[in-house]
Coordinates of C-alpha atoms in Angstrom, one line a residue:
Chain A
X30 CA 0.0 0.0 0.0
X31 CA 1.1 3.4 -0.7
X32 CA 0.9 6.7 1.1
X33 CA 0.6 10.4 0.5
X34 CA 0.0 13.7 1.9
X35 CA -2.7 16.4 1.1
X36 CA -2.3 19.3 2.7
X37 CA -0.9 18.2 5.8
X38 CA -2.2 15.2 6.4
X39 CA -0.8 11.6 5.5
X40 CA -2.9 8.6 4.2
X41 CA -3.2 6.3 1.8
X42 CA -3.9 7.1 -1.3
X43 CA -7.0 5.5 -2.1
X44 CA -8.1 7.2 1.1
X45 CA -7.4 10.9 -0.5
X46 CA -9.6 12.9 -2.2
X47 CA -9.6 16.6 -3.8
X48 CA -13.0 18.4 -3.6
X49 CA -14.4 19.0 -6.7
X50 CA -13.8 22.9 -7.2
X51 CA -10.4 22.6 -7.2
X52 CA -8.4 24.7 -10.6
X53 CA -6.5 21.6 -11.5
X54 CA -10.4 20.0 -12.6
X55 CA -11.7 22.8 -13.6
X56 CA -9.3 24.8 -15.6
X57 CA -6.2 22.6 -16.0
X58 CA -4.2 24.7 -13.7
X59 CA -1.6 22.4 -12.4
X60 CA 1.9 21.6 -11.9
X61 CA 3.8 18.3 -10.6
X62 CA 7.1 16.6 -10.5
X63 CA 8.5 12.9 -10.5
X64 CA 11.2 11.5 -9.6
X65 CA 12.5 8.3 -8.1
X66 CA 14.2 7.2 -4.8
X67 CA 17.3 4.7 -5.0
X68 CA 18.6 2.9 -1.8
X69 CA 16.1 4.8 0.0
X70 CA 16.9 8.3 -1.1
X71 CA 15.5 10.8 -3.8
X72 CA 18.0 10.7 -6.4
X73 CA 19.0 14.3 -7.4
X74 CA 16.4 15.5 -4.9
X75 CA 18.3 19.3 -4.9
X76 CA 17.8 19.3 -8.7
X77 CA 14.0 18.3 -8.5
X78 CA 13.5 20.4 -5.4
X79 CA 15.1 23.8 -7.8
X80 CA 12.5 22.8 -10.7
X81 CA 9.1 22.4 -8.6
X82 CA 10.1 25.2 -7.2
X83 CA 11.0 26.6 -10.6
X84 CA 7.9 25.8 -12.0
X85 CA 5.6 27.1 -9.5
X86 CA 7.4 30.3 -9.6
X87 CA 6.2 30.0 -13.2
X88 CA 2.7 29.6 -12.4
X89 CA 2.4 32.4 -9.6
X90 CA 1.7 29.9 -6.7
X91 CA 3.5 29.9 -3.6
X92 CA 5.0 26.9 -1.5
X93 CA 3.1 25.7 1.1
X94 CA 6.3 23.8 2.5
X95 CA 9.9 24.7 2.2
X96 CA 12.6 22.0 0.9
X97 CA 13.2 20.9 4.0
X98 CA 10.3 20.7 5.6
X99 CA 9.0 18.8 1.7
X100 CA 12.2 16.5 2.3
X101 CA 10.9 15.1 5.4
X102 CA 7.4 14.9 4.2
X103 CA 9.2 12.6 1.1
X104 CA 10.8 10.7 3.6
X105 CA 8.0 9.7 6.1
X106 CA 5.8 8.4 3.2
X107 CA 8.8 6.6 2.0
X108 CA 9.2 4.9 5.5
X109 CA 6.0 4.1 6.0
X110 CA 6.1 2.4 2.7
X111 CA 8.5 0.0 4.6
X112 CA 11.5 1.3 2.7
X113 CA 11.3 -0.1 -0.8
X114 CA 12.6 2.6 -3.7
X115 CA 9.4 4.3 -4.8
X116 CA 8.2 7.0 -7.3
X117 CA 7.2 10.4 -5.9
X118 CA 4.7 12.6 -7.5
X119 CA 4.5 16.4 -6.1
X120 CA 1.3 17.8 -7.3
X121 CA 0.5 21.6 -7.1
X122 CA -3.0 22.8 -8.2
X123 CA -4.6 26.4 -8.0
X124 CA -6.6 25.2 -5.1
X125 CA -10.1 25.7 -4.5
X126 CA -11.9 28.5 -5.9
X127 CA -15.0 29.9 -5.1
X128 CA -15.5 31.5 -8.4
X129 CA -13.8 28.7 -10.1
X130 CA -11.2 31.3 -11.7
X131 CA -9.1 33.0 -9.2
X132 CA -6.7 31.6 -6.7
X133 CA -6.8 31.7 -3.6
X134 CA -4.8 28.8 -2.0
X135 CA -3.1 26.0 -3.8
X136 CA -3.5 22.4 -3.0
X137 CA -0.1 20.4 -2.5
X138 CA 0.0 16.5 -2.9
X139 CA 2.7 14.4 -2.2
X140 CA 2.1 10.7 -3.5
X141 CA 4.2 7.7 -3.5
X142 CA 3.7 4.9 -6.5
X143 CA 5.0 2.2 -7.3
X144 CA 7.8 2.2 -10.1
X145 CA 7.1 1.1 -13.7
X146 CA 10.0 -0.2 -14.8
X147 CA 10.8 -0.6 -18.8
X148 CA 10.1 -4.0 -19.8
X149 CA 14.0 -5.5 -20.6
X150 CA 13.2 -5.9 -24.2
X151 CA 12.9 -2.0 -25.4
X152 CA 16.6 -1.9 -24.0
X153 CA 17.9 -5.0 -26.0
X154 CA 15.7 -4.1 -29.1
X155 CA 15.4 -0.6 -28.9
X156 CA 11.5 1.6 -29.5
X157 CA 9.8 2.5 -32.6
X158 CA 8.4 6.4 -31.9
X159 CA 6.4 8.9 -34.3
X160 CA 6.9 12.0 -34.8
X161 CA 4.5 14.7 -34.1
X162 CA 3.7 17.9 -35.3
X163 CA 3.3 19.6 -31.7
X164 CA 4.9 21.7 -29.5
X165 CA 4.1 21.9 -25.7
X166 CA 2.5 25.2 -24.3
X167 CA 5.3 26.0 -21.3
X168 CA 7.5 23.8 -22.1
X169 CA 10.1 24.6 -19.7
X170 CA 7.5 24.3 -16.9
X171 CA 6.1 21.1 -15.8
X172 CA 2.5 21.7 -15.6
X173 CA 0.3 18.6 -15.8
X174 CA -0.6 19.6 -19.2
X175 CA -0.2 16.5 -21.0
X176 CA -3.2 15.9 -22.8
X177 CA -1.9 15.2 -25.9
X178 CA 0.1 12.4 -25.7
X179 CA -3.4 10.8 -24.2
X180 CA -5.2 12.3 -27.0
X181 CA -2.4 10.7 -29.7
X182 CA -2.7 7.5 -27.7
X183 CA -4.6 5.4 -30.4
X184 CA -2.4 6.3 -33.1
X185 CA 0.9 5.3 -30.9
X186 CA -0.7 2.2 -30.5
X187 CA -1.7 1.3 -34.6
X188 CA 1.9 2.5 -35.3
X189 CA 3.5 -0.2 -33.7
X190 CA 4.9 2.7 -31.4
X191 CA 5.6 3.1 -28.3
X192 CA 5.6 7.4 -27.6
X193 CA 5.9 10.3 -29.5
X194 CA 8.3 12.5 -30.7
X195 CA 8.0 16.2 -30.9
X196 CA 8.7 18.5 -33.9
X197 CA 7.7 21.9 -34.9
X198 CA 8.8 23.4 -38.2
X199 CA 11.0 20.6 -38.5
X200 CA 12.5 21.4 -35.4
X201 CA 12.9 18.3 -32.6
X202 CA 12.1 19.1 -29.3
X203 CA 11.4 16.2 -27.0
X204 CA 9.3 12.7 -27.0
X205 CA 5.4 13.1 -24.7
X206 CA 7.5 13.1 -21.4
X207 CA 11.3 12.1 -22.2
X208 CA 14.1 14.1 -23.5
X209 CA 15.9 13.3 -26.5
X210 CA 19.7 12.8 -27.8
X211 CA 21.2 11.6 -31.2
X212 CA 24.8 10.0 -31.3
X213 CA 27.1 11.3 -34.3
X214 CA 30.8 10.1 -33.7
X215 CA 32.0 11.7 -30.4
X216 CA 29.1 14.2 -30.1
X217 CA 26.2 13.4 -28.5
X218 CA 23.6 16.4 -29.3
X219 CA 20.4 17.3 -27.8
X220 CA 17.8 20.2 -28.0
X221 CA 18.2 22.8 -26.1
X222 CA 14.7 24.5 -26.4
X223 CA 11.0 24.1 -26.4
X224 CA 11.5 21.1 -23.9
X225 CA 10.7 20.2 -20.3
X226 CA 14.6 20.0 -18.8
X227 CA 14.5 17.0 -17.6
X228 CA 17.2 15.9 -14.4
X229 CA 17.8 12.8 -16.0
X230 CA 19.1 14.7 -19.2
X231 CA 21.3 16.7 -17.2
X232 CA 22.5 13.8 -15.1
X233 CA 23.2 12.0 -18.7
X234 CA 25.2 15.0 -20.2
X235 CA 27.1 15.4 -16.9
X236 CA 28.4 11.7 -17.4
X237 CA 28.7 11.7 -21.4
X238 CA 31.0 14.9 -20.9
X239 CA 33.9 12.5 -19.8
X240 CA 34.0 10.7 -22.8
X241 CA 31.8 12.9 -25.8
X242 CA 31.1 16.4 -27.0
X243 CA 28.0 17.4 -26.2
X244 CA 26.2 20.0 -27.7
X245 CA 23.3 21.2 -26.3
X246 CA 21.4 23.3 -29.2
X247 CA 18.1 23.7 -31.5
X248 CA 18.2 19.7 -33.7
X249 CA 16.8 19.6 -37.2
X250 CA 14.9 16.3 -38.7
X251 CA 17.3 16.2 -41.2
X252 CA 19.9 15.4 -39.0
X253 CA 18.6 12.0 -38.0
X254 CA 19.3 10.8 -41.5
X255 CA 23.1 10.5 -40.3
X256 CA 22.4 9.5 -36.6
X257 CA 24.3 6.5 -35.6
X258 CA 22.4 6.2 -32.7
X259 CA 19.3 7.8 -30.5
X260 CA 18.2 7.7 -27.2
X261 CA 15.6 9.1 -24.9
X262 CA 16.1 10.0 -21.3
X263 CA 13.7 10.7 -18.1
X264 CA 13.7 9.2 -14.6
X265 CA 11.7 5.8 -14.9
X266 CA 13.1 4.9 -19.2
X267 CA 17.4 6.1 -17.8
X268 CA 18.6 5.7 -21.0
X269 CA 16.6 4.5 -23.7
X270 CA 17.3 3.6 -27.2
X271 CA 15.3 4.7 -30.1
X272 CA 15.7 2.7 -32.9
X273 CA 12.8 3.5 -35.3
X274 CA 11.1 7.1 -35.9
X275 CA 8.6 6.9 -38.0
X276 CA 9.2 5.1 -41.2
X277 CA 13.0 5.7 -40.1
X278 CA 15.7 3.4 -39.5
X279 CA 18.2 4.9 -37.3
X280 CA 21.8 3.7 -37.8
X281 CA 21.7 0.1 -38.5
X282 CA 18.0 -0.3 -36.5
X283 CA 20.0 -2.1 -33.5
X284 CA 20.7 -0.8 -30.0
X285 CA 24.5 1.3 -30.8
X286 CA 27.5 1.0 -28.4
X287 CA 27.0 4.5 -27.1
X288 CA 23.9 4.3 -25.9
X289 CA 25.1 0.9 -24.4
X290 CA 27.5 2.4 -22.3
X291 CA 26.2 5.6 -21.1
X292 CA 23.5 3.0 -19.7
X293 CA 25.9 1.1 -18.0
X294 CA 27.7 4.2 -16.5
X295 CA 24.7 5.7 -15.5
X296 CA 23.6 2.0 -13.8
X297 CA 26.9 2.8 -12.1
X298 CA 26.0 5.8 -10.6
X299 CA 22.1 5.2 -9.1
X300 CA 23.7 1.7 -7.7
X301 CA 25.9 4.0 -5.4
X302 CA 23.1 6.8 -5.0
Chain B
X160 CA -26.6 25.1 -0.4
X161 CA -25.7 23.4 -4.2
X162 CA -26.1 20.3 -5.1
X163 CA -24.3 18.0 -7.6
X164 CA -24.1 14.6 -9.1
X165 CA -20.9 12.1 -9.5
X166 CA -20.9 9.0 -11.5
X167 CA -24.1 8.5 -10.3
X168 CA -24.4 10.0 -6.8
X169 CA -25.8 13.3 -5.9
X170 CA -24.9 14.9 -3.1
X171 CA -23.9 18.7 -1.1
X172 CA -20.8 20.3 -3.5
X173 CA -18.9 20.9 -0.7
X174 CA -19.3 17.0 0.4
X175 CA -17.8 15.6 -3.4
X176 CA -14.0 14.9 -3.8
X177 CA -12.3 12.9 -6.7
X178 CA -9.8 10.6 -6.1
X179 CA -6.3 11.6 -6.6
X180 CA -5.0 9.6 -9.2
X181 CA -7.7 10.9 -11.8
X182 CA -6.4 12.5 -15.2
X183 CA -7.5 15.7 -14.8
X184 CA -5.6 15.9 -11.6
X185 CA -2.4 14.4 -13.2
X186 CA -2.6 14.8 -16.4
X187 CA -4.9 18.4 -17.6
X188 CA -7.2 15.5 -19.2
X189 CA -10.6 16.6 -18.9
X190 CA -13.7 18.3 -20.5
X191 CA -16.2 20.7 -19.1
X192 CA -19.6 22.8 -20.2
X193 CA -21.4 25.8 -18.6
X194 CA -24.8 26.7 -18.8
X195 CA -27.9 28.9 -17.2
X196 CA -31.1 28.0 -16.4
X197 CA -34.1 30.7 -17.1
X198 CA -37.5 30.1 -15.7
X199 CA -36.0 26.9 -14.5
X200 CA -34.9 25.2 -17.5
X201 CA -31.3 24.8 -19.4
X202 CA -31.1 27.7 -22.1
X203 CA -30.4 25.9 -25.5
X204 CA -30.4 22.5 -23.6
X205 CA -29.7 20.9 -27.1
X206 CA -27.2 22.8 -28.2
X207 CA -25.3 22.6 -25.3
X208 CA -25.5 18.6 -25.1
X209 CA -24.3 18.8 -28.6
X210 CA -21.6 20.6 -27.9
X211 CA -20.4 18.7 -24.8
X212 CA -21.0 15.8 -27.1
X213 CA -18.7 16.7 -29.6
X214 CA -15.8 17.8 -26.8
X215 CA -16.2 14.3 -25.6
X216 CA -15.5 12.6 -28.7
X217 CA -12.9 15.1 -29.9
X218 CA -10.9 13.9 -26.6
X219 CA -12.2 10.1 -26.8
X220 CA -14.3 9.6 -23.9
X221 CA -17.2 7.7 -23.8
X222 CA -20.3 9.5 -22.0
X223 CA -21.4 7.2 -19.5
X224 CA -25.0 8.6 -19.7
X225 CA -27.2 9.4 -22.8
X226 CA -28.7 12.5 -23.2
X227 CA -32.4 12.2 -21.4
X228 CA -30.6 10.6 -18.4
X229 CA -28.5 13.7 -18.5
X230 CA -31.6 16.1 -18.5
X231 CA -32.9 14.2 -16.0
X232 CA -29.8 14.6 -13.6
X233 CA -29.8 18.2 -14.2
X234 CA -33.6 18.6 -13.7
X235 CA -32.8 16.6 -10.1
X236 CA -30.4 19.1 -9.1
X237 CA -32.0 21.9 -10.2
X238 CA -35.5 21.1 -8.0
X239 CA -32.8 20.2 -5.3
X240 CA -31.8 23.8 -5.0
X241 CA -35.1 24.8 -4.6
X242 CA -36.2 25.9 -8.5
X243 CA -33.9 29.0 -8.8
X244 CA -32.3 29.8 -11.6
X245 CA -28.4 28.1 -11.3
X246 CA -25.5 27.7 -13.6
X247 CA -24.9 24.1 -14.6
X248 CA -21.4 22.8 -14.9
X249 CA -20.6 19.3 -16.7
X250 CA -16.9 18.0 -15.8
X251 CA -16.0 15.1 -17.7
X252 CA -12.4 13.4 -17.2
X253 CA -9.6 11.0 -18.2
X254 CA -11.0 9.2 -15.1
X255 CA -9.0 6.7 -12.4
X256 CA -5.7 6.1 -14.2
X257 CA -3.6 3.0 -12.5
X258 CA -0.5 4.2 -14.4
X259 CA -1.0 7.7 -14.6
X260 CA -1.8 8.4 -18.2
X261 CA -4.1 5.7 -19.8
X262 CA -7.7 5.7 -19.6
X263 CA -9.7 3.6 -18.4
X264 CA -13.4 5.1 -17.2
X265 CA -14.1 8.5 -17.3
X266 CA -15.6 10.0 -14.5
X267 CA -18.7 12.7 -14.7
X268 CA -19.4 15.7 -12.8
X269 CA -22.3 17.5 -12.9
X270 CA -22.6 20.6 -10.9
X271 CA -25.0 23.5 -9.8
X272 CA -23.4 26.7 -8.7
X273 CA -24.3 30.4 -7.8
X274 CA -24.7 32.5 -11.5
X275 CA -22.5 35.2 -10.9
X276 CA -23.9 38.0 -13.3
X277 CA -21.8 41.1 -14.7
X278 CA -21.8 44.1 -11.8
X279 CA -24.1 46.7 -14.0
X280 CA -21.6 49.0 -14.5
X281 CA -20.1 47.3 -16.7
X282 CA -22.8 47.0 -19.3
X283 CA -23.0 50.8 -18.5
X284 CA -19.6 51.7 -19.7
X285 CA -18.4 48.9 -21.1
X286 CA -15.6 47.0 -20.4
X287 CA -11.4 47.0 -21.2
X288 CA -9.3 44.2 -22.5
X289 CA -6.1 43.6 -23.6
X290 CA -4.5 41.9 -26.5
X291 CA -2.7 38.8 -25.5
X292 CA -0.8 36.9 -28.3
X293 CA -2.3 33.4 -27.8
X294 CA -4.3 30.8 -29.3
X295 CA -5.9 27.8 -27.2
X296 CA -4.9 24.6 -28.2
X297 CA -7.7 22.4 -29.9
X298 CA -10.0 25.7 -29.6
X299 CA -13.0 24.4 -30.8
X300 CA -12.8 21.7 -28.0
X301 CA -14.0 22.9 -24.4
X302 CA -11.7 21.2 -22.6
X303 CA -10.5 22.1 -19.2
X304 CA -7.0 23.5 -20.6
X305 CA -7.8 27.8 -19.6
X306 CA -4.0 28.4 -17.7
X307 CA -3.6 31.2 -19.9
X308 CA -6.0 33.6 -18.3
X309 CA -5.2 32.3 -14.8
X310 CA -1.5 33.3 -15.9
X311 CA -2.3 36.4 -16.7
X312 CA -4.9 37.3 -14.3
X313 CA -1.9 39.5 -12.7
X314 CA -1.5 41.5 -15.7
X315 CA -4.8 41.9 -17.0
X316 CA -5.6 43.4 -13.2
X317 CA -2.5 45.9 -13.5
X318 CA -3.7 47.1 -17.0
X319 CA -7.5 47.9 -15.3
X320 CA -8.8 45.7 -17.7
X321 CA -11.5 42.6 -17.7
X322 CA -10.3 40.0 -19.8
X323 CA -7.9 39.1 -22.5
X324 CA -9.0 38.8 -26.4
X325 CA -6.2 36.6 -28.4
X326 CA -4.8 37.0 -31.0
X327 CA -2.2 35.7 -33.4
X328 CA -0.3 37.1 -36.2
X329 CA -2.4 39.6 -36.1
X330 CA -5.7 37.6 -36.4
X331 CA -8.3 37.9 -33.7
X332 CA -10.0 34.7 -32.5
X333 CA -11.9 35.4 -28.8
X334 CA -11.5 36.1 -25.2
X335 CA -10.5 33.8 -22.6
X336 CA -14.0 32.8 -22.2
X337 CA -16.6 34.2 -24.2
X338 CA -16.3 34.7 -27.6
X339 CA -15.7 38.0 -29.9
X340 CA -17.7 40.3 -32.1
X341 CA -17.4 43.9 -33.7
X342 CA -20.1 46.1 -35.4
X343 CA -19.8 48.0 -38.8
X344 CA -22.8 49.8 -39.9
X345 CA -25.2 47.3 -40.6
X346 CA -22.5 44.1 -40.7
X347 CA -21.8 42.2 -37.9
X348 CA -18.8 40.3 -37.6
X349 CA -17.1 37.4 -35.4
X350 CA -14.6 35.5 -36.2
X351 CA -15.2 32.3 -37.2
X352 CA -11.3 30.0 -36.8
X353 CA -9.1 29.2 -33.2
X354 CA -12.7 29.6 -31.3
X355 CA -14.9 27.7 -29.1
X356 CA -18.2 27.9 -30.8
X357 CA -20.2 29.4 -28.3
X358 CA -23.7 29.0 -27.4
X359 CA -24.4 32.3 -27.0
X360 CA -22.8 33.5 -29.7
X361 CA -24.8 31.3 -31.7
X362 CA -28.2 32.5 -30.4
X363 CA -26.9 36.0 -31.3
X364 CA -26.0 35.2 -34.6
X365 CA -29.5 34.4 -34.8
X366 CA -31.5 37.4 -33.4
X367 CA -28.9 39.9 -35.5
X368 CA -30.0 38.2 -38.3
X369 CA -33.1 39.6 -38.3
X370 CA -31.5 43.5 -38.9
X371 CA -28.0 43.2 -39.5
X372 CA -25.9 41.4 -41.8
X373 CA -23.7 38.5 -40.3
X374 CA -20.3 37.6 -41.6
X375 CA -18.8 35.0 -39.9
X376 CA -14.8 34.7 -40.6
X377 CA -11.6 35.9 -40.0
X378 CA -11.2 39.1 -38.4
X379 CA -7.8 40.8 -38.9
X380 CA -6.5 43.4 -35.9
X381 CA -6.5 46.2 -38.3
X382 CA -10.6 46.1 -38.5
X383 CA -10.3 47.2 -34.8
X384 CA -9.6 50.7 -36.1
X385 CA -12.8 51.4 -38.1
X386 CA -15.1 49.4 -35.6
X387 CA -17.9 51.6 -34.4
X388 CA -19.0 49.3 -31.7
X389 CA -17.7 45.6 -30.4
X390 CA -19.1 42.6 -27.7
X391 CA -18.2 39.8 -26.3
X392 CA -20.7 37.2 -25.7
X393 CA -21.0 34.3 -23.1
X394 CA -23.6 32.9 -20.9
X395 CA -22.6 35.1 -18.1
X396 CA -21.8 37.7 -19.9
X397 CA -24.6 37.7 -22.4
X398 CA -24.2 40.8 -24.4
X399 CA -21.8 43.0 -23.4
X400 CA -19.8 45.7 -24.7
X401 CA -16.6 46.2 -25.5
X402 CA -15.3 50.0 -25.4
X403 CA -11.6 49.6 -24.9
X404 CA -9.4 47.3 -26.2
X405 CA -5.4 47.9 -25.2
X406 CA -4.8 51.7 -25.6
X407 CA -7.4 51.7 -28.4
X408 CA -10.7 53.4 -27.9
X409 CA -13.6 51.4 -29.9
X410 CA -16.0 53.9 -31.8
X411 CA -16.7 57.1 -29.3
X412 CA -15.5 54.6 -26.1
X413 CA -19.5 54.8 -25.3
X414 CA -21.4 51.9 -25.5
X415 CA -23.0 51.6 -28.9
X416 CA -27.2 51.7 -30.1
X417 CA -26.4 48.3 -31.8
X418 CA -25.0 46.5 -28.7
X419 CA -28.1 47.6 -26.6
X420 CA -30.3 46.8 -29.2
X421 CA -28.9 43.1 -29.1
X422 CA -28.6 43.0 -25.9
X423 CA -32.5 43.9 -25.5
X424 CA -33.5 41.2 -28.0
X425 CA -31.4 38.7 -25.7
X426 CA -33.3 39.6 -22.6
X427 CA -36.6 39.1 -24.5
X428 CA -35.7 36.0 -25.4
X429 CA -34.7 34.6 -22.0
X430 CA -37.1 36.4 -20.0
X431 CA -40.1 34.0 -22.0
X432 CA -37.6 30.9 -21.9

């Protein structure tokens, strides 16, 4: 069983309820985070902590909590989950609102889930994605605006795919809720704009910068024509690696070495977390 | 003290929560409509079920109830609140998700709430908003996704102004809420693209069509300058007028003949609803 908090009080989840003028239902005004604990502890938790904070900045609503009262909140639910690694999911709404417009106090939840691993075989094969003609509203701020990728759902599925992958203009930005990279030689390139920036990206460019060039900057389409490899990135996929876009091949269609080992080295570093 | 119904139980407002792994919550995946009742019945009760409808398809969520067993829920609530007029709210959403962004059930919400009617003044002197470079995703669609004018609430106060009316590249599409129209000697004209269709702005088309003619299509910024009068239209808001729009005074900044006139013709028509 897992637990959360509402507004300073703890239960379990199925126990906790939002009443049903809250701006998150009735206007989509929202914002969360994610991210994962290993041995017990949230990994990058001062990175996270900077972007909720980041983000509700963004969308003018105060904290309720400070980091350090929030990091003992994350730790007592993750306790009283016994101590297995968990997901945590912050969730900041406009609150209630009596003329279901303007805030007036925002609601803060705190849940633990269980983690949904990949299954082994999309790292040994590899995903199919498709690309998208879409660009998220905000991007840089991690409001729970995700209704397209629910919206785009069916035609993931009768693609054979397993997400999507953005593009405006032909412009890439990033996949429904992962980051994206290409592997050319010794650079490993990513987009720098128009994209939620993800701590798992920035963990994965901190440890490719021992052994690639990265360049962080706007990616065209027509550069995947001489990718040797591509990956995605985000907390619960690490390091993913994307082997069909579209109608696509990328590289030989086979996992690459690069992505290989940046996996491994990145294994390396959440085992001693 | 208001009443409202979900997934099949009714119940005090203040007493109804949702659970807090729902989509809408997690995800901005939801739905809603808005309506008035007059002499105790929905205005345009079939246009509005058409339209909510239409928003549920467009986002691919099955209504769990047809539409008499929807007129008969509202009907309930609306003798629960002892016969006065109310505004009726539908919330539809993404429902319960296990793994936070497929659907399984949606759940339905069906409130009554307090109308909140325009202070008088304002249909006085007419009201001020500001141009705000924006266009809402899937427009046509009422889904819950209205962050913009939350965002901006902030700036729209500091500018002494009401509301925001969007526009992109120079082509005018509605306000945050209601939707847009300007007057021209005898043409009336609303834009017609990037809009929720609204109810009201339908049953205005209608009664000007009786005395004025009604184009319906793209309206550029640059018609602002030659206006002699302009509305905005809701259920709220009914008719109501427009007199400054950014630093630019419409017409003589007085509220127009035309926009009475319609406005008159509106109040006949829900006074024998």
């Amino acid at each position: 069983m897992h637990y959360g908090y509402f507004n300073g009080t703890v239960a379990p989840t199925d126990q906790l309820a939002i009443g049903v003028t809250d701006l998150s239902l009735l206007r989509g005004y929202g914002l969360f985070d994610y991210f994962l604990t290993y041995n017990g502890r949230p990994f990058q938790w001062d990175w996270y902590w900077e972007r909720f904070q980041n983000s509700a900045s963004r969308m003018h609503l105060p904290l309720p909590l400070c980091k350090e009262e929030t990091y003992a909140v994350v730790m007592n639910l993750i306790e009283r989950n016994g101590g297995a690694d968990v997901a945590v999911r912050f969730v900041m709404t406009g609150g209630y609102s009596a003329d279901s417009i303007s805030i007036e106090q925002p609601n803060l939840l705190i849940l633990t889930e269980a983690i949904h691993p990949v299954p082994p075989v999309q790292y040994e094969q590899g995903i199919k994605v498709i690309l998208d003609e879409y660009v998220r509203e905000m991007a840089e701020v991690k409001s729970t605006d995700y209704k397209r990728v629910i919206l785009m759902a069916e035609a993931i599925r009768a693609a054979g795919a397993s997400d999507l992958l953005y593009q405006k203009g032909g412009e890439i930005s990033e996949l429904s809720r992962s980051n994206f990279f290409l592997v050319k030689g010794e650079k490993i390139v990513t987009p720098n704009r128009h994209i939620l920036h993800g701590i798992t990206r920035r963990t994965v460019i901190g440890i490719a910068q021992a052994d690639f060039r990265v360049e962080e900057r706007p990616v065209l389409l027509s550069e995947l024509y001489d990718a040797e490899e591509a990956f995605t990135t985000s907390s619960t996929k690490k390091i993913l690696p994307i082997t069909q876009i579209g109608d696509l091949t990328i590289g030989d269609g086979k996992v690459g070495p690069k992505s290989k080992f940046l996996l491994e080295r990145f294994d390396e570093l959440i085992a001693g977390w």
